[in-house]
Amino acid sequence: MSEDSTSAPDAREQRNAVRDHYGTFAAGEGDACGVSGSSCCGGGEADVSATARELGYSTEELEAVAAGANLGVGCGNPTAIANLDEGETVVDLGSGAGFDCFLAGREVGPSGQVIGVDMTPEMVERARDNVEDNDADAVEFRLGEIEHLPVADATADVVISNCVVNLSPDKPQVFDEVYRVLAPGGRVAITDVVLTADLPDGLRTDLDAISNCIAGASRIGDLEAMLEDAGFESVSVEPKDDSDALIREWTEDRDLSEYVASARITARKPA
C-alpha cells in the first residue's frame, strides 16, 4: 500500500480501481488485499478454510459448499447474523464467487431465492460456474453496482454483505438502495469494517488502500446516521471484540487494527 496520493480520487476512479483489483483476484492472479498471505477482505492463504474459520464460519458451513466458492475473503459471517428462514428472498451485496449466497440458499431452501450482485464480470462468471457444483437452483448472480441494484422494489426479506459496503464511494446511496429493495419489515445483516481512529496522512485517499478495504471504512456514528437517514430503524453497528488478531494479518507493513475493526451491522425497514 502506497501513501503518496495527495488528492482524493473521484467515484469513477474508485470504482474502476476496485473492479480491476477484484477482477484480477477472481482470475486467480494476486491477492484481494494486495498482500501475499493476507486474509482481510482478501484471501491469498493456501488454506482458505482456515481463514474462513477465523472469519466465523463453522466446519459444517465450510463442508456444505463446494470448492471454488470460498475465496477466504471478508471480515465476518453475515449469514450467521441474518436469521434466515425457509422461503425468504435474500440479496447479497458484492457476492464474489458466491460463498455466502450458497450458504443462504441452504437456509431459505428451494422455496426461497438468493440474488448475488457483483460489479466485477469475472466474479459473476465465476459464481455462475459454481451454481451447478452446489446444486443451487434458487441462487442466481447478477452483474451490477451496489449503488444501483438490479433488483425490483420491495422484493427482498434480507440484505446481506461481507466487507463490501466500505468499497463504495457513495454509501448513503447504497443504503437507499437496500431500503428500496427490502420489503416492509425486511432486515439488514452486514459484516464490514469500521473506522476506529484517523488514518495516516495519504492513506485515506490511496486507491490501493481503498481497494484493500481500509480507506473506505466509516465511523460507527456515520454508518448509524446513514442507515437512519435511509429510513431504517433498530440500527446497530457493533464492533467485534476479537477482530484485532485477524486485522493484524492483513498486511506486514503496519498494524491496521489501530485504525479499523470488523463489525456486525443490523437494521430493519419499518413494517
XYZ file of C-alpha atoms in Angstrom:
271
model
C 0.000 0.000 0.000
C 1.406 3.329 -1.001
C 0.755 6.609 0.803
C 1.788 9.106 -1.846
C -1.681 10.115 -3.025
C -2.319 13.788 -2.409
C -5.860 14.279 -3.718
C -8.979 12.222 -3.268
C -9.899 10.047 -6.280
C -13.348 10.605 -7.725
C -16.094 7.975 -7.667
C -15.294 6.681 -11.155
C -11.626 6.200 -10.265
C -12.574 4.346 -7.092
C -14.997 2.009 -8.841
C -12.546 1.265 -11.632
C -9.768 0.540 -9.146
C -11.969 -1.816 -7.127
C -13.301 -3.548 -10.251
C -9.808 -4.085 -11.645
C -8.495 -5.224 -8.281
C -11.117 -7.915 -7.725
C -11.258 -8.888 -11.381
C -7.593 -9.810 -11.117
C -8.265 -11.712 -7.903
C -11.200 -13.590 -9.451
C -8.930 -14.705 -12.280
C -6.536 -16.172 -9.723
C -3.877 -13.524 -10.163
C -2.831 -11.878 -6.916
C -4.472 -11.364 -3.538
C -7.605 -9.351 -2.911
C -5.857 -7.259 -0.302
C -2.771 -6.857 -2.392
C -0.632 -8.576 0.215
C 0.617 -12.137 -0.115
C -0.833 -14.245 2.664
C -3.425 -11.668 3.656
C -6.795 -12.722 4.994
C -8.760 -9.498 5.309
C -11.207 -8.534 2.705
C -8.984 -10.678 0.547
C -7.542 -14.163 0.557
C -4.158 -15.336 -0.528
C -3.709 -18.065 2.059
C -3.220 -21.612 0.873
C -5.817 -22.842 3.351
C -8.894 -20.708 2.701
C -10.876 -22.879 5.104
C -8.617 -21.825 7.961
C -9.160 -18.202 7.004
C -12.913 -18.700 6.838
C -12.902 -20.195 10.327
C -11.151 -17.077 11.579
C -13.957 -15.060 9.980
C -16.588 -17.003 11.919
C -17.689 -19.814 9.597
C -18.280 -23.251 11.079
C -16.823 -26.500 9.784
C -20.339 -27.552 8.795
C -20.763 -24.422 6.679
C -17.395 -24.890 5.004
C -18.150 -28.512 4.147
C -21.598 -27.614 2.786
C -20.264 -25.507 -0.108
C -18.261 -26.976 -3.000
C -14.681 -25.851 -3.537
C -14.240 -22.704 -5.602
C -16.871 -20.527 -3.963
C -14.973 -19.909 -0.739
C -12.163 -17.484 -1.569
C -11.158 -16.934 2.046
C -12.301 -13.317 1.903
C -14.378 -10.991 4.053
C -14.334 -9.745 7.625
C -17.107 -11.849 9.161
C -20.003 -14.207 8.519
C -23.181 -12.312 7.588
C -25.310 -15.445 7.295
C -24.658 -16.126 10.989
C -26.489 -12.914 11.978
C -29.183 -12.956 9.284
C -31.508 -15.498 10.981
C -32.736 -16.734 7.613
C -35.987 -18.683 7.268
C -37.326 -21.089 4.693
C -38.849 -19.332 1.683
C -37.184 -15.942 2.187
C -35.599 -13.840 -0.560
C -32.020 -12.739 0.104
C -29.870 -10.197 -1.735
C -26.088 -10.309 -1.266
C -24.152 -7.106 -1.982
C -20.789 -7.860 -3.571
C -21.358 -11.602 -3.802
C -17.938 -12.555 -5.171
C -17.675 -16.234 -6.065
C -20.924 -16.945 -4.229
C -19.918 -18.479 -0.899
C -22.393 -16.539 1.269
C -25.102 -16.933 -1.369
C -24.791 -20.712 -1.340
C -24.918 -20.757 2.454
C -28.013 -18.557 2.355
C -29.543 -20.848 -0.261
C -29.302 -23.760 2.163
C -31.238 -21.774 4.746
C -34.046 -20.449 2.536
C -34.468 -23.743 0.672
C -35.965 -24.390 -2.766
C -38.964 -22.171 -1.986
C -36.690 -19.197 -1.339
C -34.466 -17.120 -3.588
C -30.930 -15.733 -3.295
C -29.680 -12.967 -5.598
C -25.988 -12.178 -5.611
C -24.940 -8.814 -7.062
C -21.353 -8.015 -8.025
C -19.892 -5.320 -10.274
C -16.925 -7.451 -11.386
C -17.717 -9.513 -14.511
C -15.021 -12.064 -13.665
C -16.553 -12.650 -10.231
C -20.075 -13.036 -11.627
C -18.831 -15.534 -14.202
C -17.005 -17.499 -11.538
C -20.061 -17.511 -9.267
C -22.358 -18.694 -12.061
C -19.948 -21.545 -12.786
C -20.282 -22.575 -9.130
C -24.090 -22.859 -9.181
C -24.219 -26.345 -10.667
C -21.494 -27.666 -8.364
C -23.561 -26.523 -5.382
C -26.928 -27.780 -6.675
C -28.246 -24.279 -6.002
C -31.211 -23.741 -8.318
C -32.568 -20.999 -6.046
C -29.356 -18.955 -6.307
C -28.613 -16.546 -9.153
C -25.979 -13.902 -9.828
C -26.429 -10.511 -11.472
C -23.883 -8.004 -12.708
C -24.442 -4.599 -11.154
C -23.252 -1.931 -8.750
C -24.473 -1.922 -5.176
C -25.390 1.761 -5.585
C -27.796 0.738 -8.370
C -29.053 -2.744 -7.549
C -30.593 -4.774 -10.408
C -33.400 -5.853 -8.075
C -37.064 -4.821 -8.057
C -38.605 -2.689 -5.313
C -39.704 -4.367 -2.058
C -38.763 -7.896 -3.119
C -36.127 -8.918 -0.555
C -36.642 -10.104 3.000
C -32.975 -9.809 3.907
C -29.940 -7.983 2.523
C -26.538 -9.390 3.471
C -22.989 -8.320 2.627
C -19.466 -9.225 3.682
C -16.861 -6.435 3.759
C -18.113 -4.715 0.593
C -20.034 -1.565 1.552
C -16.761 0.060 2.621
C -15.632 -0.141 -1.026
C -18.423 2.127 -2.225
C -17.723 5.815 -2.870
C -21.396 6.584 -2.145
C -22.516 4.671 0.921
C -25.708 6.695 1.554
C -26.847 5.675 -1.940
C -26.078 2.032 -1.092
C -28.313 2.172 1.970
C -31.036 3.961 -0.002
C -30.924 1.081 -2.495
C -31.000 -1.501 0.282
C -34.078 0.209 1.705
C -35.715 0.246 -1.729
C -35.292 -3.463 -2.452
C -36.343 -4.603 1.023
C -39.982 -5.434 1.654
C -41.615 -3.744 4.665
C -40.236 -5.399 7.779
C -37.158 -6.571 5.864
C -33.814 -6.607 7.587
C -30.127 -5.860 7.059
C -27.345 -8.249 8.155
C -23.926 -6.946 7.127
C -20.385 -7.570 8.285
C -17.947 -4.816 7.384
C -15.013 -2.806 8.642
C -15.488 0.369 10.662
C -13.029 3.174 11.296
C -11.881 3.440 14.912
C -9.120 6.064 14.524
C -7.975 8.592 11.947
C -5.930 7.054 9.148
C -2.382 8.304 8.495
C -1.935 11.158 6.014
C -2.327 9.964 2.451
C -3.813 6.557 3.251
C -7.428 7.725 3.177
C -7.164 8.794 -0.482
C -4.874 5.990 -1.688
C -6.570 3.765 -4.296
C -4.744 0.662 -3.072
C -5.951 1.291 0.463
C -9.498 1.860 -0.801
C -9.488 -1.380 -2.803
C -7.993 -3.215 0.158
C -10.964 -2.478 2.459
C -9.130 0.077 4.599
C -9.516 3.652 3.391
C -13.247 3.384 2.700
C -14.172 2.420 6.248
C -16.611 4.759 8.026
C -17.012 5.765 11.643
C -19.686 3.899 13.598
C -21.713 7.072 14.152
C -21.585 7.929 10.465
C -22.869 4.466 9.478
C -25.676 4.707 12.026
C -26.663 8.112 10.633
C -26.629 6.833 7.024
C -28.915 3.937 7.892
C -31.297 6.109 9.885
C -31.375 8.742 7.127
C -32.293 5.996 4.659
C -35.304 5.177 6.843
C -34.128 2.178 8.860
C -34.972 1.511 12.490
C -33.389 -0.730 15.161
C -29.979 0.247 13.785
C -26.971 -1.426 15.396
C -23.276 -1.205 14.479
C -21.402 -3.491 16.848
C -17.608 -3.926 16.562
C -16.322 -7.441 17.167
C -14.120 -7.625 20.240
C -11.954 -10.357 18.744
C -11.225 -8.826 15.322
C -7.832 -7.304 16.212
C -5.890 -10.525 15.699
C -7.429 -11.066 12.271
C -6.841 -7.495 11.108
C -3.194 -7.593 12.153
C -2.695 -10.291 9.497
C -3.912 -8.059 6.674
C -0.515 -6.570 5.944
C 3.019 -6.764 7.256
C 3.568 -3.032 6.649
C 1.646 -1.774 9.686
C -0.838 -2.831 12.369
C -4.147 -1.877 10.759
C -6.072 -2.879 13.892
C -5.041 0.546 15.203
C -7.425 2.108 12.683
C -10.200 -0.362 11.737
C -12.260 -3.145 13.272
C -14.713 -5.690 11.960
C -18.334 -5.003 12.899
C -21.802 -6.501 12.666
C -24.290 -4.082 11.131
C -28.003 -4.769 11.513
C -31.148 -2.751 10.881
C -34.787 -3.183 9.893
C -37.119 -1.498 7.425
C -40.320 -0.404 9.187
C -43.242 -2.750 8.672
